[in-house]
Amino acid sequence: MTIKLHRYYGDDRITKSVMEVWLDGDSEPRMVCEARESSYKKYEEAFAGASRYCLPVGRWRMKAGGGAYSPMGLRVPKCPGHRQVWLGHSWCRQCKVGEILIGEPAFHYYTDEEGNVVECPQKRRIEHGEEVFKKLDALVYEAFGKMEEFYLEIDNKEIKTNVNNMNL
């Protein structure tokens, strides 16, 4: 199983991504949802305080089991600056340090100068995290039953930032 985070927005409070869940051999993702991490910072190596920020770009091995959200909970056990970053959900929070929260997108629209209704990704929220997490959990059990390895792939290809004095 490979979980892909395609980041599209980051600032000093939150990092927003579209998340895809791929099982080995599939030609399209089994699940697509939104994901949220803590503050955005572009980095490759660990530094003091890195655990307060989003994970670095790359491909990270994940492990299943022993989670607070599910007996088969997924986590990134180790990557630069981070230990035990869990996938989870929250009914009241949009992000949480040390976790990647998932949910359905709650789109935010506004009217531009020409009178067009436009979606604003920077203000997009997540909701219904528990239901989305249950779908992910079922896929984790399926992948585990097939003895698949678990990976998290993160890219910043489409990210727009609003971060002052950051290493971008």
Coordinates of C-alpha atoms in Angstrom, one line a residue:
M1 CA 0.0 0.0 0.0
T2 CA 1.2 3.4 -0.9
I3 CA -0.4 6.6 0.5
K4 CA 0.5 9.7 -1.5
L5 CA 0.2 13.2 -0.2
H6 CA 0.1 15.8 -2.9
R7 CA 0.5 19.1 -1.0
Y8 CA -1.2 22.2 -2.4
Y9 CA -1.0 24.8 0.4
G10 CA 1.1 25.5 3.5
D11 CA 1.5 28.3 6.0
D12 CA 2.8 28.8 9.5
R13 CA -0.2 27.0 11.0
I14 CA -1.2 24.2 8.6
T15 CA -0.2 22.1 5.6
K16 CA -2.9 20.9 3.2
S17 CA -2.8 17.9 0.9
V18 CA -4.9 15.7 -1.3
M19 CA -4.3 12.1 -0.2
E20 CA -4.5 9.0 -2.5
V21 CA -4.5 5.4 -1.2
W22 CA -3.0 2.9 -3.7
L23 CA -2.9 -0.9 -3.1
D24 CA -0.2 -2.8 -4.9
G25 CA -1.1 -3.6 -8.5
D26 CA -4.0 -1.1 -8.7
S27 CA -4.3 1.2 -11.8
E28 CA -6.1 3.9 -9.9
P29 CA -6.3 5.0 -6.2
R30 CA -8.8 3.1 -4.0
M31 CA -9.5 6.2 -2.0
V32 CA -9.0 10.0 -2.4
C33 CA -9.5 12.4 0.5
E34 CA -8.0 15.5 2.2
A35 CA -5.1 15.4 4.7
R36 CA -3.7 18.0 7.1
E37 CA -0.4 18.3 8.8
S38 CA 1.0 20.9 11.1
S39 CA 3.0 24.0 10.0
Y40 CA 4.6 24.0 6.6
K41 CA 8.4 24.1 6.2
K42 CA 10.5 22.9 3.3
Y43 CA 13.4 20.8 4.6
E44 CA 15.4 17.6 4.0
E45 CA 17.4 17.1 7.2
A46 CA 16.4 17.1 10.9
F47 CA 16.8 20.3 12.9
A48 CA 15.8 21.4 16.4
G49 CA 12.0 21.7 16.5
A50 CA 11.4 19.8 13.2
S51 CA 8.6 17.7 14.9
R52 CA 6.4 20.8 15.1
Y53 CA 6.3 21.0 11.3
C54 CA 5.0 18.8 8.4
L55 CA 6.9 15.8 7.3
P56 CA 9.7 16.3 4.8
V57 CA 9.1 15.4 1.1
G58 CA 10.1 11.9 0.2
R59 CA 9.1 8.2 0.5
W60 CA 8.8 6.9 4.0
R61 CA 8.2 3.4 5.3
M62 CA 5.0 3.1 7.4
K63 CA 4.1 0.5 10.0
A64 CA 0.7 -0.8 10.9
G65 CA -0.5 -1.7 14.4
G66 CA -1.0 -0.3 17.9
G67 CA -2.7 2.9 17.0
A68 CA -5.0 5.0 19.1
Y69 CA -7.5 5.2 16.3
S70 CA -7.4 1.5 15.3
P71 CA -5.6 -1.7 16.2
M72 CA -4.1 -1.5 12.7
G73 CA -3.3 2.2 12.8
L74 CA -0.7 3.5 10.4
R75 CA 2.4 5.5 11.4
V76 CA 5.6 6.8 10.0
P77 CA 8.0 5.4 12.6
K78 CA 11.0 7.5 11.6
C79 CA 12.0 10.2 9.1
P80 CA 14.2 13.3 9.5
G81 CA 13.1 15.3 12.6
H82 CA 10.1 13.0 13.3
R83 CA 9.2 9.8 15.3
Q84 CA 5.9 8.1 15.3
V85 CA 3.7 10.3 13.1
W86 CA 0.3 8.7 13.1
L87 CA -2.6 8.9 10.6
G88 CA -5.8 9.9 12.4
H89 CA -8.9 12.1 12.5
S90 CA -10.5 14.7 14.6
W91 CA -14.0 16.0 14.9
C92 CA -12.9 19.4 16.0
R93 CA -9.3 20.0 14.9
Q94 CA -7.9 20.8 11.4
C95 CA -4.3 19.7 12.2
K96 CA -2.4 18.3 15.1
V97 CA 1.4 18.1 15.7
G98 CA 2.6 14.5 15.3
E99 CA -0.3 13.4 13.2
I100 CA -1.7 13.5 9.7
L101 CA -5.4 14.1 10.0
I102 CA -7.7 13.0 7.2
G103 CA -11.3 13.8 6.2
E104 CA -13.6 14.9 3.4
P105 CA -13.0 18.3 1.8
A106 CA -15.3 21.1 2.9
F107 CA -14.9 23.5 -0.1
H108 CA -14.9 27.3 0.4
Y109 CA -16.1 29.5 -2.5
Y110 CA -16.0 33.2 -3.1
T111 CA -17.0 35.5 -6.0
D112 CA -14.1 37.1 -7.8
E113 CA -13.9 40.6 -9.4
E114 CA -15.6 39.4 -12.6
G115 CA -18.5 37.8 -10.7
N116 CA -17.3 34.2 -11.1
V117 CA -17.7 31.8 -8.3
V118 CA -14.3 30.4 -7.5
E119 CA -13.1 27.7 -5.0
C120 CA -10.4 28.8 -2.5
P121 CA -8.2 25.9 -1.7
Q122 CA -6.4 27.9 1.1
K123 CA -9.6 28.0 3.1
R124 CA -10.7 24.4 2.3
R125 CA -11.4 22.5 5.6
I126 CA -11.8 18.8 6.4
E127 CA -14.8 17.2 8.0
H128 CA -16.2 13.7 8.6
G129 CA -12.8 12.4 9.5
E130 CA -14.1 9.3 11.4
E131 CA -16.0 8.0 8.4
V132 CA -13.0 8.6 6.1
F133 CA -10.7 6.9 8.6
K134 CA -13.0 3.8 8.7
K135 CA -12.6 3.5 4.9
L136 CA -8.8 3.8 5.2
D137 CA -8.8 1.3 8.0
A138 CA -10.6 -1.3 5.9
L139 CA -8.0 -0.8 3.1
V140 CA -5.2 -1.2 5.7
Y141 CA -6.6 -4.5 6.8
E142 CA -6.9 -5.6 3.1
A143 CA -3.3 -4.7 2.3
F144 CA -2.1 -6.3 5.5
G145 CA -3.9 -9.5 4.6
K146 CA -2.1 -9.4 1.2
M147 CA 1.2 -8.9 3.1
E148 CA 1.9 -5.6 1.3
E149 CA 4.5 -3.2 2.5
F150 CA 3.3 0.3 3.6
Y151 CA 4.7 3.5 2.3
L152 CA 4.0 7.2 2.5
E153 CA 5.0 9.4 -0.5
I154 CA 5.0 13.2 -0.2
D155 CA 5.4 15.8 -2.9
N156 CA 5.3 19.6 -3.0
K157 CA 4.8 19.8 -6.8
E158 CA 1.6 22.0 -6.6
I159 CA 2.1 23.7 -3.2
K160 CA 1.4 27.4 -2.8
T161 CA 2.8 28.9 0.5
N162 CA 2.0 31.8 2.7
V163 CA 4.9 31.6 5.1
N164 CA 7.0 34.5 6.2
N165 CA 10.8 34.0 6.7
M166 CA 10.7 30.3 5.9
N167 CA 13.3 28.2 4.1
L168 CA 11.5 27.8 0.8

